[in-house]
Amino acid sequence: KRNIGKSENSGFDGELNYRGSIGDFSYNVGTTFSYAKNKVVYVSEAPAYPYQAQTGHRIGTKLGLKCVGFYQQEDFDENGKLKEGIPAPAWASNLQPGDLRYADLNGDNFITDADKTYISKPDTPTCTYGITLGGSWKGLSFNMLWQGAFDYAIPNMGGNLIPFVNNMQELMLERWTPQNTNARFPRLYYGKNENNTKPSTFWMGDARYLRLQELSLAYNLKVPALQRILGINSMNIQLMCENLAVWDSVNIFDPEQATSCGQAYPLPARYSLQLYLNF
């Protein structure tokens, strides 16, 4: 066995800045953008099925099952067994309506590891960007920093969404029920459900986000009385804010958290008030 492979990488980055003024108001706008993409051109491999070939996919893309929805009540007979002709997962002993259903890619009427294929996107963004905005008018000024990323994916709960074992969460109200068959999550169950926690397209979420990373407001104040009495030429009062808001498509946890399934303390917002005295 030899470790042979070839990949293709391409990308670019750039920065644009502009400064201008309208009367007493001066402003600046800037942006940075980075794009980097790769692809496996060739790798020494002999997959059992063509859909398990790594060649042609991005580096970091993982194998998993292709989810095609939920098993529904009409998929089972009166004894609670799957009807004939409906592919059954080999690992599930207590399959029920509301469990995840996967594509039978090799057509053997069973769901096994042989049905895994390369799913979704890597967990490294293709594109990252930043936007800066600033302005000043007389003694008042502000600065903003926005940052974001897109074209990547992360697991959006998976095995960490275990009712009655992990803490119950409001999002579990969006589970599968006979009345809510097009649900956001599978049915409720106690303990681990091997079928529903398999790596699959169901648990891979688009991780794009836009964050208001920094906001600062400042006011430069000159008080002649303070200059005469204390020798203070001016005072600069600044309000500094960090991590004010984030808009993302995960909608469960912060996509920039230290772990991909949200098992970390949320990124906090920070505020500080600063006073500078100029003598």
CSV table of C-alpha atoms in Angstrom, one decimal:
chain,number,residue,atom,x,y,z
A,1,LYS,CA,0.0,0.0,0.0
A,2,ARG,CA,1.4,3.4,-1.0
A,3,ASN,CA,0.4,6.9,0.2
A,4,ILE,CA,0.0,8.5,-3.2
A,5,GLY,CA,-2.2,11.5,-3.9
A,6,LYS,CA,-2.5,14.8,-5.7
A,7,SER,CA,-4.6,17.8,-4.9
A,8,GLU,CA,-5.4,21.1,-6.6
A,9,ASN,CA,-5.5,24.4,-4.6
A,10,SER,CA,-6.6,27.8,-5.8
A,11,GLY,CA,-7.6,31.1,-4.2
A,12,PHE,CA,-7.1,34.8,-3.9
A,13,ASP,CA,-7.3,37.5,-1.3
A,14,GLY,CA,-7.6,41.3,-1.4
A,15,GLU,CA,-8.3,44.4,0.6
A,16,LEU,CA,-10.1,47.7,-0.4
A,17,ASN,CA,-10.3,50.9,1.6
A,18,TYR,CA,-11.8,54.2,0.9
A,19,ARG,CA,-11.8,57.5,2.8
A,20,GLY,CA,-14.0,60.6,2.2
A,21,SER,CA,-15.8,63.4,3.7
A,22,ILE,CA,-19.1,65.3,3.5
A,23,GLY,CA,-18.8,68.7,5.1
A,24,ASP,CA,-17.7,68.2,8.7
A,25,PHE,CA,-18.4,64.5,8.5
A,26,SER,CA,-15.4,62.2,7.5
A,27,TYR,CA,-15.8,58.5,7.0
A,28,ASN,CA,-13.9,55.4,6.0
A,29,VAL,CA,-15.0,52.1,4.5
A,30,GLY,CA,-12.9,49.0,4.1
A,31,THR,CA,-13.2,45.3,3.3
A,32,THR,CA,-11.0,42.2,3.2
A,33,PHE,CA,-11.8,39.0,1.4
A,34,SER,CA,-10.2,35.7,1.2
A,35,TYR,CA,-11.1,32.7,-1.1
A,36,ALA,CA,-9.3,29.4,-0.9
A,37,LYS,CA,-10.6,26.1,-2.4
A,38,ASN,CA,-9.1,22.7,-3.0
A,39,LYS,CA,-9.9,19.4,-4.7
A,40,VAL,CA,-8.6,15.9,-4.6
A,41,VAL,CA,-7.4,15.3,-8.1
A,42,TYR,CA,-6.0,11.8,-7.5
A,43,VAL,CA,-5.6,9.5,-4.5
A,44,SER,CA,-4.4,5.9,-4.3
A,45,GLU,CA,-7.8,4.2,-3.5
A,46,ALA,CA,-9.9,1.3,-4.5
A,47,PRO,CA,-13.4,2.0,-3.2
A,48,ALA,CA,-16.0,-0.7,-3.1
A,49,TYR,CA,-18.5,1.6,-4.9
A,50,PRO,CA,-17.9,4.6,-7.2
A,51,TYR,CA,-19.8,6.9,-4.8
A,52,GLN,CA,-17.2,6.2,-2.1
A,53,ALA,CA,-14.3,7.6,-4.2
A,54,GLN,CA,-12.6,10.5,-2.6
A,55,THR,CA,-11.3,11.8,-5.9
A,56,GLY,CA,-13.0,14.9,-7.0
A,57,HIS,CA,-14.1,16.0,-3.5
A,58,ARG,CA,-12.7,18.7,-1.3
A,59,ILE,CA,-10.1,17.9,1.3
A,60,GLY,CA,-11.8,17.3,4.6
A,61,THR,CA,-15.1,16.1,3.2
A,62,LYS,CA,-16.3,13.2,5.3
A,63,LEU,CA,-18.1,9.9,4.6
A,64,GLY,CA,-21.7,9.6,5.9
A,65,LEU,CA,-25.2,8.5,5.0
A,66,LYS,CA,-27.6,10.4,2.7
A,67,CYS,CA,-30.7,11.1,4.7
A,68,VAL,CA,-34.0,11.0,2.7
A,69,GLY,CA,-36.3,12.0,5.5
A,70,PHE,CA,-38.1,10.1,8.2
A,71,TYR,CA,-39.7,6.7,8.4
A,72,GLN,CA,-43.4,7.4,8.5
A,73,GLN,CA,-46.3,5.4,10.0
A,74,GLU,CA,-47.4,4.1,6.7
A,75,ASP,CA,-43.9,2.4,6.3
A,76,PHE,CA,-44.8,-0.1,9.0
A,77,ASP,CA,-47.3,-3.0,9.1
A,78,GLU,CA,-49.8,-3.7,11.9
A,79,ASN,CA,-47.1,-5.5,13.9
A,80,GLY,CA,-44.7,-2.5,13.8
A,81,LYS,CA,-42.4,-4.1,11.3
A,82,LEU,CA,-41.1,-2.4,8.2
A,83,LYS,CA,-43.1,-3.3,5.1
A,84,GLU,CA,-41.4,-5.5,2.5
A,85,GLY,CA,-39.3,-3.6,0.0
A,86,ILE,CA,-38.4,-0.7,2.4
A,87,PRO,CA,-34.7,-0.6,3.1
A,88,ALA,CA,-33.9,-1.3,6.8
A,89,PRO,CA,-30.8,-0.2,8.7
A,90,ALA,CA,-28.8,-3.2,9.8
A,91,TRP,CA,-28.0,-1.7,13.2
A,92,ALA,CA,-31.5,-0.8,14.3
A,93,SER,CA,-33.4,-3.3,16.5
A,94,ASN,CA,-36.3,-1.0,17.5
A,95,LEU,CA,-37.0,1.1,14.5
A,96,GLN,CA,-40.1,3.3,14.8
A,97,PRO,CA,-41.9,6.1,12.8
A,98,GLY,CA,-39.9,9.3,13.3
A,99,ASP,CA,-36.5,7.7,12.9
A,100,LEU,CA,-34.2,8.9,10.2
A,101,ARG,CA,-34.4,7.1,6.8
A,102,TYR,CA,-31.3,6.8,4.6
A,103,ALA,CA,-30.7,6.2,0.9
A,104,ASP,CA,-29.9,2.6,-0.1
A,105,LEU,CA,-27.1,3.5,-2.5
A,106,ASN,CA,-26.0,0.0,-3.4
A,107,GLY,CA,-29.6,-1.4,-3.8
A,108,ASP,CA,-29.3,-4.4,-1.5
A,109,ASN,CA,-32.4,-3.3,0.5
A,110,PHE,CA,-30.3,-2.8,3.7
A,111,ILE,CA,-28.7,0.3,5.1
A,112,THR,CA,-25.1,-0.4,6.0
A,113,ASP,CA,-21.7,1.3,5.9
A,114,ALA,CA,-21.7,0.3,2.2
A,115,ASP,CA,-24.2,3.1,1.7
A,116,LYS,CA,-21.9,5.8,3.0
A,117,THR,CA,-20.8,8.5,0.5
A,118,TYR,CA,-19.0,11.8,0.8
A,119,ILE,CA,-21.5,14.3,2.2
A,120,SER,CA,-21.8,18.0,2.5
A,121,LYS,CA,-18.8,20.3,2.7
A,122,PRO,CA,-15.7,20.4,4.8
A,123,ASP,CA,-15.7,22.3,8.2
A,124,THR,CA,-13.2,24.9,6.9
A,125,PRO,CA,-14.7,27.9,5.1
A,126,THR,CA,-13.9,28.6,1.5
A,127,CYS,CA,-14.5,32.3,2.0
A,128,THR,CA,-13.8,34.6,4.9
A,129,TYR,CA,-14.3,38.4,4.9
A,130,GLY,CA,-14.3,41.5,7.0
A,131,ILE,CA,-15.9,44.9,6.7
A,132,THR,CA,-14.9,48.0,8.6
A,133,LEU,CA,-16.9,51.2,8.9
A,134,GLY,CA,-16.0,54.4,10.6
A,135,GLY,CA,-16.8,58.0,10.8
A,136,SER,CA,-16.3,61.2,12.8
A,137,TRP,CA,-18.2,64.5,13.2
A,138,LYS,CA,-16.7,67.2,15.3
A,139,GLY,CA,-15.8,65.5,18.6
A,140,LEU,CA,-17.9,62.4,18.0
A,141,SER,CA,-16.6,59.2,16.3
A,142,PHE,CA,-17.5,55.6,15.7
A,143,ASN,CA,-15.9,52.4,14.3
A,144,MET,CA,-17.4,49.1,13.4
A,145,LEU,CA,-15.9,45.7,12.5
A,146,TRP,CA,-18.0,43.0,10.8
A,147,GLN,CA,-16.6,39.6,10.0
A,148,GLY,CA,-18.1,36.5,8.4
A,149,ALA,CA,-17.4,33.2,6.6
A,150,PHE,CA,-19.4,31.0,4.2
A,151,ASP,CA,-19.2,27.9,2.0
A,152,TYR,CA,-18.6,25.3,4.8
A,153,ALA,CA,-20.6,23.0,7.1
A,154,ILE,CA,-20.5,21.7,10.6
A,155,PRO,CA,-22.4,19.0,12.5
A,156,ASN,CA,-25.4,20.8,14.0
A,157,MET,CA,-26.1,18.5,16.9
A,158,GLY,CA,-26.0,14.8,16.0
A,159,GLY,CA,-25.4,12.6,19.0
A,160,ASN,CA,-25.5,15.6,21.4
A,161,LEU,CA,-29.2,15.9,21.0
A,162,ILE,CA,-30.3,13.1,23.4
A,163,PRO,CA,-33.5,13.9,25.2
A,164,PHE,CA,-33.6,13.1,29.0
A,165,VAL,CA,-29.9,12.5,28.9
A,166,ASN,CA,-28.7,15.9,27.8
A,167,ASN,CA,-30.7,18.9,29.1
A,168,MET,CA,-34.1,19.3,27.5
A,169,GLN,CA,-34.1,22.2,25.1
A,170,GLU,CA,-36.9,24.2,23.5
A,171,LEU,CA,-35.8,23.2,20.1
A,172,MET,CA,-36.9,19.6,20.9
A,173,LEU,CA,-40.5,20.8,20.5
A,174,GLU,CA,-39.7,20.7,16.7
A,175,ARG,CA,-39.4,16.9,16.9
A,176,TRP,CA,-41.2,14.4,14.7
A,177,THR,CA,-44.7,13.5,15.8
A,178,PRO,CA,-47.6,11.9,13.9
A,179,GLN,CA,-49.0,15.4,13.5
A,180,ASN,CA,-45.6,17.0,12.5
A,181,THR,CA,-44.1,14.6,10.0
A,182,ASN,CA,-42.0,17.2,8.2
A,183,ALA,CA,-40.0,18.0,11.4
A,184,ARG,CA,-36.7,19.6,12.2
A,185,PHE,CA,-35.6,16.7,14.5
A,186,PRO,CA,-36.3,13.0,14.9
A,187,ARG,CA,-38.8,11.6,17.4
A,188,LEU,CA,-38.1,11.8,21.1
A,189,TYR,CA,-36.4,8.7,22.7
A,190,TYR,CA,-34.6,7.8,25.9
A,191,GLY,CA,-30.9,7.1,25.7
A,192,LYS,CA,-28.8,6.7,22.6
A,193,ASN,CA,-30.4,5.9,19.3
A,194,GLU,CA,-27.8,4.4,17.0
A,195,ASN,CA,-29.8,4.9,13.9
A,196,ASN,CA,-30.6,8.6,14.4
A,197,THR,CA,-27.0,9.6,15.5
A,198,LYS,CA,-25.2,8.2,12.5
A,199,PRO,CA,-23.1,10.8,10.6
A,200,SER,CA,-25.4,11.9,7.8
A,201,THR,CA,-26.5,14.8,5.6
A,202,PHE,CA,-29.3,15.3,8.2
A,203,TRP,CA,-26.9,16.6,10.8
A,204,MET,CA,-24.6,18.6,8.6
A,205,GLY,CA,-25.6,22.3,8.7
A,206,ASP,CA,-24.6,25.2,6.6
A,207,ALA,CA,-22.3,27.2,8.9
A,208,ARG,CA,-22.2,30.6,7.2
A,209,TYR,CA,-22.4,33.6,9.5
A,210,LEU,CA,-22.0,37.3,9.8
A,211,ARG,CA,-20.9,38.8,13.2
A,212,LEU,CA,-20.8,42.3,14.5
A,213,GLN,CA,-17.4,41.8,16.1
A,214,GLU,CA,-16.6,45.3,17.4
A,215,LEU,CA,-18.3,48.6,17.9
A,216,SER,CA,-16.7,51.7,19.5
A,217,LEU,CA,-18.2,55.1,20.2
A,218,ALA,CA,-16.0,57.9,21.3
A,219,TYR,CA,-16.5,61.6,22.2
A,220,ASN,CA,-13.6,64.0,22.6
A,221,LEU,CA,-14.5,66.7,25.1
A,222,LYS,CA,-12.6,69.9,25.9
A,223,VAL,CA,-13.5,71.8,29.0
A,224,PRO,CA,-11.6,75.1,29.5
A,225,ALA,CA,-12.3,75.1,33.2
A,226,LEU,CA,-10.5,71.7,33.7
A,227,GLN,CA,-7.6,72.9,31.7
A,228,ARG,CA,-7.1,76.0,33.9
A,229,ILE,CA,-7.6,74.2,37.2
A,230,LEU,CA,-6.2,70.7,36.6
A,231,GLY,CA,-4.2,71.1,33.4
A,232,ILE,CA,-6.4,68.6,31.5
A,233,ASN,CA,-6.5,69.6,27.8
A,234,SER,CA,-9.2,67.2,26.8
A,235,MET,CA,-11.1,64.1,27.8
A,236,ASN,CA,-11.9,61.2,25.5
A,237,ILE,CA,-14.8,58.9,26.6
A,238,GLN,CA,-15.0,55.6,24.7
A,239,LEU,CA,-17.6,52.8,24.8
A,240,MET,CA,-16.1,49.6,23.5
A,241,CYS,CA,-18.4,46.7,22.6
A,242,GLU,CA,-17.4,43.2,21.4
A,243,ASN,CA,-19.4,40.3,19.9
A,244,LEU,CA,-22.7,42.2,19.9
A,245,ALA,CA,-24.6,40.0,17.5
A,246,VAL,CA,-24.3,37.2,15.1
A,247,TRP,CA,-26.6,36.1,12.2
A,248,ASP,CA,-26.1,32.6,11.1
A,249,SER,CA,-27.8,29.6,9.5
A,250,VAL,CA,-27.1,27.1,12.3
A,251,ASN,CA,-29.6,28.7,14.7
A,252,ILE,CA,-28.7,26.3,17.5
A,253,PHE,CA,-25.3,27.5,18.8
A,254,ASP,CA,-22.6,30.0,17.8
A,255,PRO,CA,-20.8,28.6,14.7
A,256,GLU,CA,-17.5,30.0,16.0
A,257,GLN,CA,-17.6,28.0,19.3
A,258,ALA,CA,-14.6,25.9,20.1
A,259,THR,CA,-16.3,22.7,19.4
A,260,SER,CA,-18.5,21.9,16.3
A,261,CYS,CA,-21.5,20.7,18.2
A,262,GLY,CA,-21.9,23.6,20.6
A,263,GLN,CA,-20.4,21.9,23.6
A,264,ALA,CA,-18.6,25.1,24.8
A,265,TYR,CA,-19.5,28.1,26.8
A,266,PRO,CA,-21.2,30.7,24.4
A,267,LEU,CA,-19.1,33.5,23.2
A,268,PRO,CA,-20.0,36.4,25.5
A,269,ALA,CA,-20.7,40.0,24.6
A,270,ARG,CA,-18.3,42.4,26.3
A,271,TYR,CA,-18.7,46.1,27.1
A,272,SER,CA,-16.2,48.5,28.6
A,273,LEU,CA,-16.3,52.2,29.3
A,274,GLN,CA,-13.0,54.0,29.1
A,275,LEU,CA,-11.9,57.5,30.0
A,276,TYR,CA,-8.7,59.0,28.7
A,277,LEU,CA,-7.3,62.3,30.2
A,278,ASN,CA,-4.9,64.3,28.0
A,279,PHE,CA,-2.7,66.7,29.9
